[in-house]
GROMACS .gro file of C-alpha atoms in nm:
model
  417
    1UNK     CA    1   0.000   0.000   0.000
    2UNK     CA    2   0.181   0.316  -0.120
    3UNK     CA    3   0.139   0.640   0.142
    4UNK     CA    4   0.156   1.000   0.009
    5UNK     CA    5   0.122   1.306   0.163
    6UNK     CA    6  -0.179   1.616   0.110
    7UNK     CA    7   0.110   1.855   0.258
    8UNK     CA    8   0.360   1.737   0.029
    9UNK     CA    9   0.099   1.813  -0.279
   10UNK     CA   10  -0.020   2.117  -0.161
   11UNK     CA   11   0.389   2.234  -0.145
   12UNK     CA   12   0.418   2.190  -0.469
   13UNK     CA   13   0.130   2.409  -0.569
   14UNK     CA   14   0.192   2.643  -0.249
   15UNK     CA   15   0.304   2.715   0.088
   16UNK     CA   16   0.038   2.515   0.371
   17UNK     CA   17   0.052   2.671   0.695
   18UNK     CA   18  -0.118   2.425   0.892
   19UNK     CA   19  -0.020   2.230   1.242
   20UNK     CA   20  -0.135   1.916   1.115
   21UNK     CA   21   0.167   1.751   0.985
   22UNK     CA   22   0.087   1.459   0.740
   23UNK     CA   23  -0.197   1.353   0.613
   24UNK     CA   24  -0.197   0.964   0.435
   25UNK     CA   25  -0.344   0.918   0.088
   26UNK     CA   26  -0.410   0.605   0.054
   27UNK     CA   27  -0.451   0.406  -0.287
   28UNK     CA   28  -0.422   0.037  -0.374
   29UNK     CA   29  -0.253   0.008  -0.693
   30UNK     CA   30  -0.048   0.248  -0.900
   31UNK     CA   31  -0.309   0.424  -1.041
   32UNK     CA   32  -0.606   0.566  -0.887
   33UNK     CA   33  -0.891   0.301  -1.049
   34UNK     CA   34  -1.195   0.455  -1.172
   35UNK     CA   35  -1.424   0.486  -0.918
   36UNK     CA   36  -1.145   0.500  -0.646
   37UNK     CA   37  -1.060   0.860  -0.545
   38UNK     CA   38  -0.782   0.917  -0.248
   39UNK     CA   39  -0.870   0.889   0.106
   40UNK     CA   40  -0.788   1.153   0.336
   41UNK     CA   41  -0.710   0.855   0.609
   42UNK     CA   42  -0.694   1.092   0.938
   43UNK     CA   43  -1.017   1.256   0.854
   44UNK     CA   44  -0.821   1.623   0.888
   45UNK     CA   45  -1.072   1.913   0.827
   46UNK     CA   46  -0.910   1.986   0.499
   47UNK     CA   47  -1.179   2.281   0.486
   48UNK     CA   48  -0.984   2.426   0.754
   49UNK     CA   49  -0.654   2.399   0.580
   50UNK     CA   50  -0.803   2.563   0.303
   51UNK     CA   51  -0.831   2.865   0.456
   52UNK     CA   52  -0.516   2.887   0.582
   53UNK     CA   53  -0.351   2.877   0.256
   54UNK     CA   54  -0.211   3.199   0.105
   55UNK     CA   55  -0.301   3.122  -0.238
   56UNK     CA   56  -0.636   3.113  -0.420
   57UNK     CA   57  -0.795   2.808  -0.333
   58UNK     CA   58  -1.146   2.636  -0.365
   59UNK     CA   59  -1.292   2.251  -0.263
   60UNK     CA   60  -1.553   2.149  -0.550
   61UNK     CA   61  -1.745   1.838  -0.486
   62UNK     CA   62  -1.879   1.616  -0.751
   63UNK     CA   63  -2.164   1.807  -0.815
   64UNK     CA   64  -1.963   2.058  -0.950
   65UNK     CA   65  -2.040   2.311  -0.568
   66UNK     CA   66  -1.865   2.470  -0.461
   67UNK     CA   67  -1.768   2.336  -0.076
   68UNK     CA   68  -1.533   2.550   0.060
   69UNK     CA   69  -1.303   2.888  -0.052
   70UNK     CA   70  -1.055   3.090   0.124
   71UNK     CA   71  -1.025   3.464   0.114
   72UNK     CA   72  -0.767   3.481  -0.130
   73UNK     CA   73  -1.014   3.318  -0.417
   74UNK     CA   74  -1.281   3.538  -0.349
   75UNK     CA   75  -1.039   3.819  -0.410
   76UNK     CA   76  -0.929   3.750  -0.688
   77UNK     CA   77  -1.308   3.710  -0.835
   78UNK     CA   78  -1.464   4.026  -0.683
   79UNK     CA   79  -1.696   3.786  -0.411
   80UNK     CA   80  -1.573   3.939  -0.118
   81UNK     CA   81  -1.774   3.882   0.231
   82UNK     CA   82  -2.043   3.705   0.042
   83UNK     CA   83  -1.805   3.428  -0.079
   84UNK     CA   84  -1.804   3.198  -0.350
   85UNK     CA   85  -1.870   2.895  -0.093
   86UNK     CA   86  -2.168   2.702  -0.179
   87UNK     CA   87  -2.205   2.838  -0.578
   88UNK     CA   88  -2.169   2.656  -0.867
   89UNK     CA   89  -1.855   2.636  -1.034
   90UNK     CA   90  -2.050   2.783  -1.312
   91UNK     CA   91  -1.987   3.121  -1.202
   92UNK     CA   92  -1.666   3.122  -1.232
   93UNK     CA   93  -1.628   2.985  -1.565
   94UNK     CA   94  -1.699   3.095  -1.904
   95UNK     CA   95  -1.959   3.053  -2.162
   96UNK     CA   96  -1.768   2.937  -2.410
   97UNK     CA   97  -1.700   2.627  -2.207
   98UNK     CA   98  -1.991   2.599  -1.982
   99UNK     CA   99  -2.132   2.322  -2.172
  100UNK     CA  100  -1.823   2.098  -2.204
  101UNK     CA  101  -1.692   2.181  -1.850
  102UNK     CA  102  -1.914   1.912  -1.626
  103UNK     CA  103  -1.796   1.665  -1.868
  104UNK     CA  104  -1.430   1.782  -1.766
  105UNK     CA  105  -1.538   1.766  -1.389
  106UNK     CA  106  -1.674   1.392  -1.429
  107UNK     CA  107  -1.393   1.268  -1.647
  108UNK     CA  108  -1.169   1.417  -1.343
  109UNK     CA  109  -1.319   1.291  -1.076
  110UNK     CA  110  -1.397   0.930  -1.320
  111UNK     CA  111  -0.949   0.914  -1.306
  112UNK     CA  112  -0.876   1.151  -1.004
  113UNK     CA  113  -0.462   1.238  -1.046
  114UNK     CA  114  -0.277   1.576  -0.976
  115UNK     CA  115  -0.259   1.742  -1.285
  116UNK     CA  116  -0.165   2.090  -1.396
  117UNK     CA  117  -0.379   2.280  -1.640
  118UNK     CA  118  -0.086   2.479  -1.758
  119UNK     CA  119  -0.068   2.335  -2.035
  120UNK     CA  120  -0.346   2.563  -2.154
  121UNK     CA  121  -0.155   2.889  -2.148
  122UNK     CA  122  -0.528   3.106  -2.214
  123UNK     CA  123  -0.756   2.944  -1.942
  124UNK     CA  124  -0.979   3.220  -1.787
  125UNK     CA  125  -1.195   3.284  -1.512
  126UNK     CA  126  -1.505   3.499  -1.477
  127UNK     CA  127  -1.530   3.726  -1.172
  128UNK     CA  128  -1.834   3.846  -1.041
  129UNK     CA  129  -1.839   4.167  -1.193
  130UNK     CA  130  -1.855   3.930  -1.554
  131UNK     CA  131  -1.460   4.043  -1.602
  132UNK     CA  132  -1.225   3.789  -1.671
  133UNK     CA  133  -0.908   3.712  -1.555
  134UNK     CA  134  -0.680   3.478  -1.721
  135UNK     CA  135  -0.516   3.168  -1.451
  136UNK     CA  136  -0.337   2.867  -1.402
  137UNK     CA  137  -0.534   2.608  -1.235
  138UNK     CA  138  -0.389   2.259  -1.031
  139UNK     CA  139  -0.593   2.013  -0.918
  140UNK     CA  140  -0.541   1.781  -0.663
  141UNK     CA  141  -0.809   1.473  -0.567
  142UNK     CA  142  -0.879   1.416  -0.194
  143UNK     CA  143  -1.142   1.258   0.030
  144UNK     CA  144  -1.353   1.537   0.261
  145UNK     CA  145  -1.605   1.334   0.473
  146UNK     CA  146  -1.623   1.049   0.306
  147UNK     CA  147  -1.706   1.237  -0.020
  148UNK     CA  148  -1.437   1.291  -0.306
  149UNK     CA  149  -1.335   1.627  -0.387
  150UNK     CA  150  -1.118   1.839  -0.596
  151UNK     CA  151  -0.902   2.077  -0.421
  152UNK     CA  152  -0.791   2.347  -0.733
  153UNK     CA  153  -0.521   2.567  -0.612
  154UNK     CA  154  -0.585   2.905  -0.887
  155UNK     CA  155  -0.302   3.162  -0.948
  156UNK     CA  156  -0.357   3.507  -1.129
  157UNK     CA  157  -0.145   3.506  -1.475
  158UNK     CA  158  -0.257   3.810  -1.585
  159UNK     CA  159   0.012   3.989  -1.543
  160UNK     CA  160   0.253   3.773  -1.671
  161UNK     CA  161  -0.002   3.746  -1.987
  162UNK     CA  162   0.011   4.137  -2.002
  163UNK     CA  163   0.344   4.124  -1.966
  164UNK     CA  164   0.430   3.872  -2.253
  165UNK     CA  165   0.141   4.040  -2.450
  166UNK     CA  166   0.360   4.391  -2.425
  167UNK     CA  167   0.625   4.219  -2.540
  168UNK     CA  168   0.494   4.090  -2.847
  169UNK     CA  169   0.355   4.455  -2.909
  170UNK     CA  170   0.664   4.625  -2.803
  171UNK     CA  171   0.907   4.375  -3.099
  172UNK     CA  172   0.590   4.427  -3.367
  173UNK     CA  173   0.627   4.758  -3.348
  174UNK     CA  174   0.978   4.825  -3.321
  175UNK     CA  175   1.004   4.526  -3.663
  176UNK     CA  176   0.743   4.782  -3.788
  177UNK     CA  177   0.991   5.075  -3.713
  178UNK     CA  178   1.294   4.916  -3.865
  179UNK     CA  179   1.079   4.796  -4.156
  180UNK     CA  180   0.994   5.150  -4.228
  181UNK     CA  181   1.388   5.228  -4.338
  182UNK     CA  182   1.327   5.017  -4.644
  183UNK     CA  183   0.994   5.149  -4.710
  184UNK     CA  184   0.944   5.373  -5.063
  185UNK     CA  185   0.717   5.560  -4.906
  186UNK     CA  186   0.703   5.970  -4.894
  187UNK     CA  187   0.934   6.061  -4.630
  188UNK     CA  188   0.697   6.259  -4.395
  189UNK     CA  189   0.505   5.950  -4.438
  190UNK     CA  190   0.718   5.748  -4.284
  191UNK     CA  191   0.796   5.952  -4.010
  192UNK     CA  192   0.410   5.979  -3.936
  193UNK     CA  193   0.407   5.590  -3.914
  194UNK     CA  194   0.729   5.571  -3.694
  195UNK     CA  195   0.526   5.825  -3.439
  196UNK     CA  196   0.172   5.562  -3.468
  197UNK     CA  197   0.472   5.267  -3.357
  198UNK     CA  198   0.627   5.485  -3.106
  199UNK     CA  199   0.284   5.554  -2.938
  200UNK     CA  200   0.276   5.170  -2.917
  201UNK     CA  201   0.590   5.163  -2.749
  202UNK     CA  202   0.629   5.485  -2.534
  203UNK     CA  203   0.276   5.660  -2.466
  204UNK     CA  204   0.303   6.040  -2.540
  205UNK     CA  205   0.123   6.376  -2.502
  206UNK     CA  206   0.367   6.542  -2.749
  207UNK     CA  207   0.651   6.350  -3.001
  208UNK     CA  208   0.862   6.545  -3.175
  209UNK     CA  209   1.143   6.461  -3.389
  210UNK     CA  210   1.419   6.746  -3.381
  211UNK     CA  211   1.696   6.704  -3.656
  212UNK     CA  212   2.081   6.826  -3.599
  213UNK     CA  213   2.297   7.030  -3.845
  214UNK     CA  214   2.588   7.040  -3.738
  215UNK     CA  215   2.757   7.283  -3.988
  216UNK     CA  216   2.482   7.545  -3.993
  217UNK     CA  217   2.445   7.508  -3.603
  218UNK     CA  218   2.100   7.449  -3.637
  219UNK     CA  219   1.826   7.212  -3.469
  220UNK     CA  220   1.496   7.176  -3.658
  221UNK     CA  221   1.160   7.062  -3.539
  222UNK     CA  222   1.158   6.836  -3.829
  223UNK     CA  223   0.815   6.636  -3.725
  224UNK     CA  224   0.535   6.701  -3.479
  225UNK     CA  225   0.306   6.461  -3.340
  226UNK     CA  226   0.014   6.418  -3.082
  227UNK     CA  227  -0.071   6.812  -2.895
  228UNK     CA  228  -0.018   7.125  -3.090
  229UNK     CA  229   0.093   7.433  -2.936
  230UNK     CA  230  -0.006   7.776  -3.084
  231UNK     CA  231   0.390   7.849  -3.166
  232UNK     CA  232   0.440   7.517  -3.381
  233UNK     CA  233   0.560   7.574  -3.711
  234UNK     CA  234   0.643   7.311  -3.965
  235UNK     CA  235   1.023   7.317  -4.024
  236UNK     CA  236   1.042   7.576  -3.758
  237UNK     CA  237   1.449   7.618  -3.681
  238UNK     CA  238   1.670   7.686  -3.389
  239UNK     CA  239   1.994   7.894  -3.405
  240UNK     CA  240   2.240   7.680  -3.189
  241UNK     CA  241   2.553   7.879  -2.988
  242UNK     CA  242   2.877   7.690  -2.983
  243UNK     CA  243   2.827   7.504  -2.617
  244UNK     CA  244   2.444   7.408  -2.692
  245UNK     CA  245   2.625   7.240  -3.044
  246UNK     CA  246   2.889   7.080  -2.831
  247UNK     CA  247   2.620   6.946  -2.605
  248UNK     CA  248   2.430   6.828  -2.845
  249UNK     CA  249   2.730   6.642  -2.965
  250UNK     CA  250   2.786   6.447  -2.655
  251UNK     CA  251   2.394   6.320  -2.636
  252UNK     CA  252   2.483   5.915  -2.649
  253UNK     CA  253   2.199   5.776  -2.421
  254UNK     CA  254   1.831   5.877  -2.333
  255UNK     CA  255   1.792   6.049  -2.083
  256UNK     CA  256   1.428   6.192  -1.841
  257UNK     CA  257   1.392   6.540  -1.743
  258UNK     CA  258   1.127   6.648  -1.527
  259UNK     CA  259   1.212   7.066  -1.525
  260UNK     CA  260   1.404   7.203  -1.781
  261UNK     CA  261   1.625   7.343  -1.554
  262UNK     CA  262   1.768   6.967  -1.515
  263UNK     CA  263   1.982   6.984  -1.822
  264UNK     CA  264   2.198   7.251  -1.965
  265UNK     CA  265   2.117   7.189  -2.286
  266UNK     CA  266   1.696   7.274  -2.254
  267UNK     CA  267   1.763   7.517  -1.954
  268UNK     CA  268   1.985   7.709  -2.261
  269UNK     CA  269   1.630   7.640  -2.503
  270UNK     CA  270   1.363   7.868  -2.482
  271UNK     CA  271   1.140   7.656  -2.695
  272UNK     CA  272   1.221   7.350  -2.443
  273UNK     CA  273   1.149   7.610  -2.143
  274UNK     CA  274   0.848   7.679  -2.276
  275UNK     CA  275   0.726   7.364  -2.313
  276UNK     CA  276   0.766   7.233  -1.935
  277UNK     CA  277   0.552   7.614  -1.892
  278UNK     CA  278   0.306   7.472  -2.099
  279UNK     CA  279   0.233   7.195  -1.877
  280UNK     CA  280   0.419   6.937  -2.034
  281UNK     CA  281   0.577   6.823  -1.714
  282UNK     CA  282   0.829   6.492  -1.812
  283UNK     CA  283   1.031   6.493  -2.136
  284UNK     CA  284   1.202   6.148  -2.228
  285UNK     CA  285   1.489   6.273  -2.507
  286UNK     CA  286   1.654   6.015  -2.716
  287UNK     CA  287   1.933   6.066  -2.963
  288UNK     CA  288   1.970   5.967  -3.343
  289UNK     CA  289   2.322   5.845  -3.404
  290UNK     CA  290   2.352   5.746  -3.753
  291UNK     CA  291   2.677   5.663  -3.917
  292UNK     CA  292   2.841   5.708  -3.595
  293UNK     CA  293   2.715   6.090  -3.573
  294UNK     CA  294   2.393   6.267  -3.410
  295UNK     CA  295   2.125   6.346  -3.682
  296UNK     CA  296   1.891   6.409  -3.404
  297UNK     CA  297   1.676   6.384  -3.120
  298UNK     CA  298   1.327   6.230  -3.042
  299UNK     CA  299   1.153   6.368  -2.760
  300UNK     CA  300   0.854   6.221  -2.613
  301UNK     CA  301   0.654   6.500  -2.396
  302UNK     CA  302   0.399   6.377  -2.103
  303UNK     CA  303   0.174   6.604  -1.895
  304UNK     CA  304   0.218   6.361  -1.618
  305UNK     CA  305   0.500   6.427  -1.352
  306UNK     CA  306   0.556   6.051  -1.311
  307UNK     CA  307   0.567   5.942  -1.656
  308UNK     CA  308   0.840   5.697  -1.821
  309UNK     CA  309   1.143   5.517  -1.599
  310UNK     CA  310   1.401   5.295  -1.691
  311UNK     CA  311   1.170   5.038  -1.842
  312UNK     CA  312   1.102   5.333  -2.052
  313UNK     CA  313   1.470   5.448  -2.125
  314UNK     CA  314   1.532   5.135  -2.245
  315UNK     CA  315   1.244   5.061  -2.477
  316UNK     CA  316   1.379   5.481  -2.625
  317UNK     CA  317   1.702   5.314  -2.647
  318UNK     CA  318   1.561   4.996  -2.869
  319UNK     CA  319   1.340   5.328  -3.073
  320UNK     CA  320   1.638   5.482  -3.146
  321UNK     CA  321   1.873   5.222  -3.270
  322UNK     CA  322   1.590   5.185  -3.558
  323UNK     CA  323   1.444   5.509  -3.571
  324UNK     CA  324   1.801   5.695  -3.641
  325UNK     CA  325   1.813   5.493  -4.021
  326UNK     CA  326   1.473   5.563  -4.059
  327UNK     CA  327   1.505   5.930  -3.979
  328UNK     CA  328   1.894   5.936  -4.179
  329UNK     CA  329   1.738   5.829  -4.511
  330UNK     CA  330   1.428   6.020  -4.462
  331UNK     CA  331   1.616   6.352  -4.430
  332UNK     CA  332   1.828   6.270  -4.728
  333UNK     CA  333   1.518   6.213  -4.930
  334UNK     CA  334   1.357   6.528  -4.809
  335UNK     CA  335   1.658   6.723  -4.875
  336UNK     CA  336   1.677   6.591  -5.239
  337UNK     CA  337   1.337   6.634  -5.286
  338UNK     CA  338   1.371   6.996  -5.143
  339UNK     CA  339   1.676   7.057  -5.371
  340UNK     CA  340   1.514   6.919  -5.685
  341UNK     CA  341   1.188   7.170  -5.619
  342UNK     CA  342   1.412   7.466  -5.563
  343UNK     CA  343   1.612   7.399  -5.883
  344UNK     CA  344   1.248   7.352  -6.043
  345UNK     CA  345   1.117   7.674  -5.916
  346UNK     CA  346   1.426   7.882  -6.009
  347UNK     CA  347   1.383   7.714  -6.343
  348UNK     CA  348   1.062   7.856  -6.380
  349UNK     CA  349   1.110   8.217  -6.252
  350UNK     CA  350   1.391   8.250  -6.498
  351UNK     CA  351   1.174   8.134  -6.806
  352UNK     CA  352   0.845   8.336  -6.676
  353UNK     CA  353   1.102   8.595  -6.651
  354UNK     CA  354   1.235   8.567  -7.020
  355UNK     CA  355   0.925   8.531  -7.172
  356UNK     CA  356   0.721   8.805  -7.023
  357UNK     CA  357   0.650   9.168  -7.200
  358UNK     CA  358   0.639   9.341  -6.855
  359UNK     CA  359   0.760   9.173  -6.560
  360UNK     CA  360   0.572   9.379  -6.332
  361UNK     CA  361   0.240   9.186  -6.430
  362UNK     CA  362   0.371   8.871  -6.315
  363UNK     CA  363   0.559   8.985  -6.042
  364UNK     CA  364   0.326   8.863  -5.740
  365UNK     CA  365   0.329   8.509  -5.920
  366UNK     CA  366   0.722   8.518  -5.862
  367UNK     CA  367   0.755   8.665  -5.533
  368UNK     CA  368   0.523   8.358  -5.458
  369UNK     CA  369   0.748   8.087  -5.559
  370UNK     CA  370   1.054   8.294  -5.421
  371UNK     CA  371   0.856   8.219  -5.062
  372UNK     CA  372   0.810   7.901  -5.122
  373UNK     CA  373   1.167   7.818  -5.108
  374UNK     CA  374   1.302   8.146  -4.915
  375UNK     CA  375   1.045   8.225  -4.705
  376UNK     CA  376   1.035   8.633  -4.731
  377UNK     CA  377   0.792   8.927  -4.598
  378UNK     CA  378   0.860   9.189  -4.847
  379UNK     CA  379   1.034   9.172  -5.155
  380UNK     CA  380   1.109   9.469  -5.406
  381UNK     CA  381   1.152   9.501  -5.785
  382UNK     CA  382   1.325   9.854  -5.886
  383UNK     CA  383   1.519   9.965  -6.184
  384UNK     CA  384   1.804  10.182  -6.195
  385UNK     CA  385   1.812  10.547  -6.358
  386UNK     CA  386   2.073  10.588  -6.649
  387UNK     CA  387   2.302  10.739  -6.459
  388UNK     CA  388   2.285  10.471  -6.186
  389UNK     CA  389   2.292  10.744  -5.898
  390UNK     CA  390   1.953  10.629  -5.799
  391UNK     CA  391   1.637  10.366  -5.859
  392UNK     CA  392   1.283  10.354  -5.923
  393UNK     CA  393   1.029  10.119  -5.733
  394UNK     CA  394   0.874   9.936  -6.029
  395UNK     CA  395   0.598   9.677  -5.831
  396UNK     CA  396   0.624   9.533  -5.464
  397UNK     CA  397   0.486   9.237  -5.256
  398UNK     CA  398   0.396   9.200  -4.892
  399UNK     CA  399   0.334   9.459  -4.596
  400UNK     CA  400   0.295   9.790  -4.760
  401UNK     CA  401   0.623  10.058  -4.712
  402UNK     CA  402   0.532  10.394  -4.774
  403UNK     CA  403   0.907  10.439  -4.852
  404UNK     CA  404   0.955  10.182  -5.074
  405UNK     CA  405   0.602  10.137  -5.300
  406UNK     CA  406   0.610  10.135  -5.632
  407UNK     CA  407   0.632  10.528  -5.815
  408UNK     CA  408   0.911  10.630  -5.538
  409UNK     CA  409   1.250  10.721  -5.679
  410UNK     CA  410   1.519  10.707  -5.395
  411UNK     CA  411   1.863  10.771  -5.439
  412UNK     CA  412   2.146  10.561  -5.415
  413UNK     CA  413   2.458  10.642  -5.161
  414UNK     CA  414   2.710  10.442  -5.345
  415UNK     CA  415   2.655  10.205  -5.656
  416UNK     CA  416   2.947   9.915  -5.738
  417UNK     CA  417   2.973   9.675  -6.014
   0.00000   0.00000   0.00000
């Protein structure tokens, strides 16, 4: 006659705390025979030990009722005082299943053996609200009174699904980001997809990508996404001294700011000042390196005062390691793109130019295209007297000048070739 221990299989599946020592199991042969279940031999009050256990835990009969449940179960499934004691297992399990679940319970208790349901990584429970919580469930047969009964021991996975379910978001959308370096798609397109994937990744109030030129000393709010602000402008630049250049320069890492005082280089920005005064309390800054050199930053603005931590510096990290080719090519695509239309538009200034009779009647066509690609408020056409000593306003475009509109004559201080 082999002996086993209830203690021993409740250890596996959690820590008893119970002064009852052993309790025998007692079977005959190997394997629990049909109609055999085990037999709690000392006739301990495992109801008792139920409730002392620190995990979930619930005693069904073979009815499928609920006998007994400790605290911890009715917990997790929102019964509180009221308990689950005494229901139907039925409430705690799904619709999908309700049908095919007694034949699960008699099949159990028809061959009762330990067994883990792990197996089934998406088994969920129903809590009393009708929410449902996903859990591991191990069952273990016993004798209560003369009557067999399961004893399930039920653990919450739900985090750990939530946790491998942010995974799997977090490497589909950063595939998605790298992906989007091969893509032929318009540049500003792709940056508007790389700020959908970041949202995945690292919720925001504000994302903007600021590009880096290091020989003109200029930052650039290259891409906005998420909140406006009434001072936004698209392409709007930022005229960089020599130290805030030299601190861009060293940006390697990401890095979270909660004032702007907190870093020399956005104490030294207004427009970074004035976004922690618009109520954009945390910034999370990452860096582009591409080609072993700083293109750029990404910075991901929250109103909240707690938001992102080192979970989320190191998801930025992942961003920008794929981002910064994304963002590399991107730029060089734009800045063709932006070369080829301002060859195209001085092409066709010169020829509008050559062909016309008067050039003053197609003068506020020009000045147009001049603004496209050099963004002006006034601009003046004049021609010079014969003797050069002076001009004549000949048509004008913008905010009127009363010293400068067209029919003035001024005279020139010096004239050179």
């Amino acid at each position: 006659m082999a002996i086993g221990t209830l203690c021993a299989a409740i250890k596996t599946l959690g820590q008893a705390r119970t002064n009852y020592g052993y309790m025998a199991i007692e079977r005959t042969q190997n394997e629990f025979s049909p109609s055999q279940a085990p037999v709690n031999a000392n006739n301990v009050d495992i109801v008792e030990i139920i409730h002392n256990l620190a995990d979930p835990a619930i005693l069904v009969g073979t009815d499928r009722k609920i006998a007994a449940a400790n605290s911890a179960i009715n917990e997790l499934f929102g019964w509180g005082e009221s308990g689950l004691a005494g229901q139907l297992l039925d409430v705690l399990i799904p619709s999908s299943i309700g049908q095919t679940h007694p034949d699960w319970v008699k099949s159990f208790f028809d061959r009762p053996a330990s067994r883990s349901m792990s197996e089934n990584p998406m088994i969920e429970g129903i809590r009393k609200d009708g929410s449902r919580v996903q859990v591991d469930i191990s069952l273990t047969p016993i004798v209560q009174q003369g009557e067999p009964m399961a004893l399930a021991i039920v653990h919450d996975t739900s985090r750990t699904a939530e946790s491998y379910s942010q995974r799997i978001a977090e490497l589909t959308a950063l595939t998605e980001i790298s992906n989007l370096a091969k893509s032929k798609l318009d540049a500003l397109d792709i940056i508007d997809k790389l700020a959908r994937q970041c949202r995945n990744l690292i919720p925001y109030d504000r994302f903007v990508v600021v590009t880096f030129d290091r020989e003109k000393a200029l930052a650039k709010d290259w891409f906005i996404a998420g909140n406006k602000t009434e001072n936004d402008k698209p392409w709007h630049d930022y005229q960089l001294s020599t130290e805030q250049v030299n601190e861009y320069l060293t940006l390697r890492e990401p890095f979270i700011v909660r004032s702007s005082a907190e870093h020399t280089l956005l104490s030294s920005m207004e427009a970074n000042v004035a976004r922690f005064n618009e109520g954009y309390r945390t910034l999370l800054c990452t860096p582009l390196i591409w080609a072993g050199e700083i293109i750029g930053v990404i910075n991901f603005r929250s109103k909240s005062a707690s938001a992102y931590n080192d979970d989320s510096l190191k998801v930025a990290n992942q961003i920008s390691t794929v981002a910064a080719s994304t963002i590399g090519r991107s730029k060089m695509t734009i800045a063709q793109t932006q070369a080829d239309h301002q060859r195209a538009t001085i092409t066709s200034i010169s020829n509008s130019v050559a062909q016309a009779n008067d050039v003053r009647r197609i003068f506020d066509s020009i000045a147009l295209q001049i603004d496209e690609i050099i963004p002006i408020d006034r601009i003046v056409l004049s021609s010079l007297n014969s003797d050069k000593t002076g001009y004549f306003v000949e048509a004008d475009w913008g905010p009127s000048d009363e010293q400068l509109r067209p029919g003035v004559t001024k005279k020139l201080v010096r004239y050179s070739h």
